[in-house]
């Protein structure tokens, strides 16, 4: 099997990864960037397919333009892009196993920067598996990278900036937004005025999006939560309810809407599977309810030579991702002797200042939109919790009754987490279920084991160049 | 003076399939049983088995026991009150070379001599009976009683039924010492307190080495780390349980989902003493390569997970089940084809304790085959050198 | 059966491509994903679960959840949200037991 080599391998071609690659490459480091998508840009800077022709860039929004700008910075730099390539494992330090459509290969480097981004927080609730229910990130991806509205009549149910942005984008594109169910009341913002001022650009953008929706007369119902979706084979109705401060539905406040599409957006969860697979230490953060890699000030993890930046290390948005990538890229350049320590410190002073300001804003967002316990209590006994293996809440509860108190054990007893998505959609909800039923902590429920392969891989492709000896 | 925090009749160490089976058989017979498990059930060998339930095993000496086990498997789900996924599929053991075929023929003949219904199938009949097999396969033995079961479902079923009959299970609890008291009972010291009991069944797999040492028994046990692989949903390719005569690949496919379990005893990399275990790349690829050598269409499938588990190995790979060391101390497990034998293995352990003698023929699995000297009660203090 | 909407303003799609989904012809464009083409044609049910035979469709649209998996002749099970269409592609959801 072929082994490709680079000084720096960046996993993930979103803003964090691209910026790390750009800064390192500018300093003369030999960089290879791996991404499973066929185009760089990650989620936020999703580009249109090559075959689509942009007639009016203004219509595609600021994110499209910012993405184009970032990609423009690649010009003149020698960076190897390994697109349509999936990192599925690692058997030795800093040697990654990769497959693309044709073959498997190994990717060896001195340093790795993981910028693997995040995915939507899965929230099991009655009817969430009906066709027509999609994540708010999914609706945005369809819009950005395919210029398709996922349906006609939308109910948006979620919380925070991402829902606001996507709702605005969908409305601009002509979607009929029947209602937005936001779990956090407006007043919550007033308790964090100073950080909002510190991050004034982002606040200004937020106000603009909100104003956009007001003008379009999109009903904004807060605080409320999605409690049920119904339909025969597809979404036909969605029901929301007003919630208290703990996100628990208040009896008698249900409202049902006839819609064909429901976008669920209760936050993002960093994709840390590869970090775990490579042995990086993770810690559980209760505010954002996610496992995050432990990092130093240069964003190096506790595993030597492995850095983690962007949403893949903690949800903080594209602006933070870009600056983190910049800092890490420069740190790698210094580590590899391309720039001096003095040059490094000078180069990171502006990014660090930006990160400091953005950090305050981000902490406010985390506090304001912190998930309430009610979100984890929406599933009914027959609600599917593990989508892939069709495991219902009552199955999980029965397993916990039988003594399964870790994610691994619930998985062994119920099959939850044994499916194609490898636990990405069910680990978080099940950890909360274990904690609630056993009176323990979410952290104590453990993590989904870091197993190889990190994504399903085609056997044919794995064996295409294999030199494995016959037994 | 150690403070006793729990009293029971039998303490079983290890909640793998062997310990769980023993606990069930004991509890079913009304014996107060507590199982102490240092991690979670099925954390090691029992959780990394491909789930074959077969009759014709190497070494052949296990065949009579395997027959008894199959009898138990037939009604196990009903008896435990929970589906264990047992299915009789019919099994092909395939051969590529002339030497392999000879080996198959010998094993088949020996099996028939033991009363096993096994026949040889050569090309071109083989292609008709198993069209999914690679054309490079020249012959196979076929045993209609071969099948499979679900390892985790079976483990859970044993545990559940044992608990329903009154057995207690302590998880996340490590045994720190076992010693016999003056009145020939035992004190099992654990990280959650000390248990006083009349008998101990050590079913701790690879860790039986340490547990046995605590009571002065020196077991010739080695540790192996074995890998298994499972594929994602896919179309139905083959209905039988398929393995290679050299035992380097075993293949079975779930009916409803099309998931394929790939085993074959390929080694992973790990260190039991520090709890480190990982997939070995060469084993991962080698196992997959052999799988496609036997059933080419497996190449269309996607690998979903690969994982490992430590197992304890005796020099002859045969099960151990019987008394060793001080009176009341029993060893159980560490077998080739342990999953397959588990229903009867646990029964043997229970019968030793309840009846003094098992009702099934199990000379070959007696611990005494390693310990020629008569088992003497050794030092009762902790001063046993490691 | 609700139809997703192709946004025409500001972008021109590529060359016309024809695929079939469950035996029916579907008009799509080069550069579109199978999922986008199916949604635009009103096919929101992309598969039926192996055990309960329950309908599933696009959920995360970024290749993480594996809900959008369809069977493509010659390629097997494929995530429709990450796979671009190709002329003559034959796609099955399992609706008719395929």
Coordinates of N, CA and C in Angstrom, one line a residue, chain A residues 1 88 90-93 97 106 277 388-390 395 398-406 409 411-415 417-422 451-453 455-463 466-471, chain B residues 39-42 82 136 150 152-153 155-156 159-160 163 171 230-233 246 248 254 257 259 262 266 278-282 284-286 288-290 292-293 296-308:
Chain A
X1 N 0.9 -1.2 0.0 CA 0.0 0.0 0.0 C 0.9 1.2 0.0
X88 N -9.9 6.9 8.0 CA -10.7 5.9 8.8 C -10.0 5.3 9.9
X90 N -5.9 5.0 12.4 CA -4.5 5.3 12.6 C -3.9 4.2 13.4
X91 N -2.9 3.5 12.9 CA -2.3 2.4 13.7 C -1.0 2.7 14.3
X92 N -0.4 3.8 13.8 CA 0.8 4.3 14.3 C 0.7 5.8 14.5
X93 N 1.5 6.4 15.4 CA 1.4 7.8 15.7 C 1.7 8.6 14.4
X97 N -4.8 6.4 8.1 CA -5.2 5.5 7.0 C -6.4 6.2 6.3
X106 N -1.8 5.3 3.0 CA -1.4 5.8 4.3 C -0.9 7.2 4.1
X277 N -9.5 8.4 18.4 CA -8.8 7.3 17.8 C -7.3 7.5 17.9
X388 N -30.2 4.2 13.3 CA -29.7 3.2 12.4 C -30.2 1.8 12.8
X389 N -30.2 1.5 14.1 CA -30.6 0.1 14.5 C -32.0 0.0 15.0
X390 N -32.7 1.1 14.9 CA -34.2 1.2 15.3 C -34.4 0.8 16.7
X395 N -36.3 0.2 24.9 CA -35.2 -0.8 24.9 C -34.0 -0.3 25.7
X398 N -34.8 -0.4 29.4 CA -34.8 -1.8 29.9 C -33.3 -2.3 30.1
X399 N -32.5 -1.9 29.2 CA -31.0 -2.3 29.3 C -30.4 -1.7 30.5
X400 N -30.7 -0.4 30.7 CA -30.2 0.3 31.9 C -30.7 -0.4 33.2
X401 N -32.0 -0.8 33.2 CA -32.6 -1.5 34.3 C -31.8 -2.8 34.5
X402 N -31.4 -3.5 33.4 CA -30.7 -4.7 33.5 C -29.3 -4.6 34.0
X403 N -28.9 -3.3 34.2 CA -27.5 -3.1 34.7 C -26.5 -2.5 33.8
X404 N -26.9 -2.1 32.6 CA -26.0 -1.5 31.6 C -25.9 0.0 32.0
X405 N -24.7 0.4 32.4 CA -24.6 1.8 32.9 C -23.5 2.6 32.2
X406 N -23.0 2.0 31.1 CA -22.1 2.8 30.2 C -22.6 2.7 28.8
X409 N -22.0 -0.6 27.3 CA -22.8 -1.7 27.7 C -24.2 -1.6 27.1
X411 N -24.8 -0.3 24.3 CA -24.6 -0.7 23.0 C -24.6 -2.2 22.8
X412 N -23.9 -2.9 23.7 CA -23.9 -4.3 23.7 C -25.2 -4.9 23.9
X413 N -26.0 -4.4 24.8 CA -27.3 -5.0 25.2 C -28.4 -4.6 24.1
X414 N -28.3 -3.5 23.5 CA -29.4 -3.1 22.6 C -29.1 -2.9 21.2
X415 N -27.9 -2.9 20.8 CA -27.4 -2.6 19.5 C -27.3 -1.1 19.2
X417 N -25.9 2.2 18.6 CA -24.6 2.6 18.3 C -23.8 1.6 17.5
X418 N -24.5 0.5 17.1 CA -23.8 -0.5 16.2 C -24.1 -0.3 14.8
X419 N -24.8 0.8 14.5 CA -25.2 1.0 13.1 C -24.2 1.8 12.3
X420 N -24.7 2.2 11.1 CA -23.9 2.8 10.1 C -23.3 4.1 10.5
X421 N -24.0 4.9 11.3 CA -23.5 6.2 11.7 C -22.5 6.1 12.9
X422 N -22.3 4.8 13.4 CA -21.3 4.5 14.4 C -21.5 5.3 15.7
X451 N -13.3 3.3 17.7 CA -13.0 2.1 17.0 C -12.6 2.3 15.5
X452 N -11.9 1.4 15.0 CA -11.5 1.5 13.6 C -12.5 0.6 12.9
X453 N -13.0 1.0 11.7 CA -12.8 2.3 11.0 C -13.7 3.4 11.5
X455 N -15.2 5.5 9.8 CA -16.3 5.6 8.9 C -16.4 4.3 8.2
X456 N -17.6 3.9 7.7 CA -17.6 2.6 7.0 C -16.7 2.7 5.8
X457 N -15.9 1.7 5.5 CA -15.0 1.7 4.4 C -15.3 0.4 3.5
X458 N -15.2 0.6 2.2 CA -15.5 -0.4 1.2 C -14.3 -1.4 1.3
X459 N -14.6 -2.7 1.5 CA -13.6 -3.7 1.5 C -12.8 -3.8 0.2
X460 N -13.5 -3.6 -0.9 CA -12.8 -3.7 -2.2 C -11.7 -2.6 -2.3
X461 N -12.1 -1.4 -1.8 CA -11.1 -0.3 -1.9 C -9.9 -0.6 -0.9
X462 N -10.2 -1.1 0.3 CA -9.2 -1.3 1.3 C -8.2 -2.4 0.7
X463 N -8.7 -3.3 0.0 CA -7.8 -4.4 -0.5 C -7.2 -4.1 -1.8
X466 N -3.6 -3.9 -1.3 CA -3.1 -4.5 -0.1 C -2.0 -5.5 -0.4
X467 N -1.0 -5.4 0.5 CA 0.1 -6.4 0.4 C 0.1 -7.4 1.5
X468 N -1.1 -7.5 2.2 CA -1.2 -8.4 3.4 C -0.8 -9.8 3.0
X469 N 0.0 -10.4 3.8 CA 0.4 -11.8 3.5 C -0.7 -12.8 3.8
X470 N -0.7 -13.8 3.0 CA -1.7 -14.8 3.1 C -1.3 -15.7 4.3
X471 N -2.2 -16.0 5.1 CA -2.0 -16.9 6.3 C -1.6 -18.3 6.0
Chain B
X39 N -15.1 -5.1 35.1 CA -15.4 -4.0 34.2 C -16.9 -4.1 33.9
X40 N -17.3 -4.5 32.7 CA -18.7 -4.7 32.4 C -18.8 -6.1 31.7
X41 N -20.0 -6.7 31.7 CA -20.1 -8.0 31.1 C -19.7 -8.0 29.6
X42 N -18.9 -9.0 29.3 CA -18.5 -9.2 27.9 C -17.5 -8.1 27.4
X82 N -35.5 -15.2 26.9 CA -35.1 -14.1 26.0 C -34.4 -14.7 24.8
X136 N -12.1 -21.0 -6.4 CA -10.8 -21.6 -6.0 C -10.9 -22.6 -4.9
X150 N -26.2 -15.0 19.0 CA -25.8 -13.6 19.2 C -25.1 -13.5 20.5
X152 N -23.8 -11.1 22.5 CA -24.3 -10.1 23.5 C -25.7 -10.4 24.0
X153 N -26.6 -10.9 23.1 CA -27.9 -11.2 23.5 C -27.9 -12.4 24.4
X155 N -25.3 -13.4 26.4 CA -24.8 -12.9 27.6 C -25.8 -12.2 28.5
X156 N -26.5 -11.3 27.9 CA -27.6 -10.6 28.6 C -28.6 -11.5 29.1
X159 N -27.5 -13.4 32.1 CA -27.4 -12.5 33.3 C -28.8 -12.2 33.8
X160 N -29.7 -11.9 32.9 CA -31.1 -11.6 33.2 C -31.7 -12.7 34.0
X163 N -30.3 -13.2 37.4 CA -30.8 -12.2 38.3 C -32.2 -12.5 38.8
X171 N -20.7 -5.0 39.1 CA -19.9 -4.5 38.0 C -18.9 -3.5 38.5
X230 N -17.1 -6.6 11.7 CA -18.5 -6.7 11.2 C -18.7 -5.7 10.1
X231 N -19.5 -6.0 9.1 CA -19.8 -5.1 8.0 C -21.1 -4.4 8.2
X232 N -21.4 -3.4 7.4 CA -22.6 -2.6 7.4 C -23.7 -3.4 6.8
X233 N -25.0 -2.9 6.8 CA -26.1 -3.4 6.1 C -25.7 -3.7 4.7
X246 N -8.2 -24.1 7.8 CA -7.0 -23.6 8.6 C -7.5 -22.6 9.7
X248 N -8.5 -19.7 9.7 CA -8.1 -18.3 9.7 C -9.2 -17.3 9.2
X254 N -26.0 -12.0 9.0 CA -27.3 -11.8 9.6 C -28.4 -11.8 8.6
X257 N -30.5 -8.0 8.3 CA -29.7 -6.8 8.0 C -28.6 -7.1 6.9
X259 N -25.7 -7.9 7.7 CA -24.4 -7.7 8.3 C -23.6 -9.0 8.3
X262 N -17.0 -11.3 10.6 CA -15.8 -11.9 10.1 C -14.9 -12.2 11.3
X266 N -7.6 -13.7 14.3 CA -6.4 -12.8 14.0 C -6.0 -12.0 15.2
X278 N -5.7 -2.7 20.8 CA -6.0 -2.1 19.6 C -5.9 -3.0 18.4
X279 N -6.5 -2.6 17.3 CA -6.6 -3.4 16.1 C -5.2 -3.4 15.5
X280 N -4.7 -4.6 15.0 CA -3.5 -4.6 14.3 C -3.8 -4.6 12.8
X281 N -3.1 -3.7 12.1 CA -3.4 -3.4 10.7 C -3.3 -4.6 9.8
X282 N -2.2 -5.4 10.0 CA -2.0 -6.6 9.2 C -3.1 -7.6 9.4
X284 N -6.1 -6.9 10.4 CA -7.4 -6.3 9.9 C -7.4 -6.6 8.4
X285 N -6.4 -6.3 7.7 CA -6.4 -6.4 6.2 C -6.3 -7.9 5.8
X286 N -5.5 -8.7 6.6 CA -5.4 -10.1 6.3 C -6.7 -10.8 6.4
X288 N -9.7 -9.6 6.2 CA -10.6 -9.2 5.1 C -10.2 -9.9 3.8
X289 N -8.9 -10.0 3.6 CA -8.4 -10.6 2.4 C -8.9 -12.1 2.3
X290 N -8.7 -12.8 3.4 CA -9.1 -14.2 3.4 C -10.6 -14.3 3.3
X292 N -12.6 -12.4 1.5 CA -12.9 -12.3 0.0 C -12.3 -13.4 -0.8
X293 N -11.3 -14.1 -0.3 CA -10.7 -15.3 -0.9 C -11.8 -16.4 -0.9
X296 N -16.1 -14.2 -2.6 CA -15.6 -13.0 -3.3 C -16.6 -11.8 -3.2
X297 N -17.9 -12.0 -3.1 CA -18.8 -10.9 -3.1 C -18.7 -10.1 -1.8
X298 N -18.0 -10.6 -0.8 CA -17.8 -9.9 0.5 C -17.1 -8.6 0.2
X299 N -16.4 -8.6 -0.9 CA -15.6 -7.3 -1.3 C -16.6 -6.1 -1.5
X300 N -17.8 -6.4 -1.8 CA -18.8 -5.3 -2.0 C -19.2 -4.7 -0.7
X301 N -19.0 -5.4 0.4 CA -19.5 -4.9 1.7 C -18.6 -3.8 2.2
X302 N -19.1 -3.1 3.2 CA -18.3 -2.0 3.9 C -18.0 -2.5 5.3
X303 N -16.8 -2.4 5.7 CA -16.4 -2.7 7.1 C -17.0 -1.6 8.0
X304 N -17.7 -2.0 9.1 CA -18.3 -1.0 9.9 C -17.6 -0.9 11.3
X305 N -17.1 -2.0 11.8 CA -16.4 -2.0 13.1 C -15.4 -3.1 13.2
X306 N -14.4 -2.9 13.9 CA -13.4 -4.0 14.2 C -13.1 -3.8 15.7
X307 N -13.1 -4.9 16.4 CA -12.8 -4.7 17.8 C -12.1 -5.9 18.4
X308 N -11.6 -5.9 19.6 CA -10.8 -6.9 20.1 C -11.2 -7.3 21.6

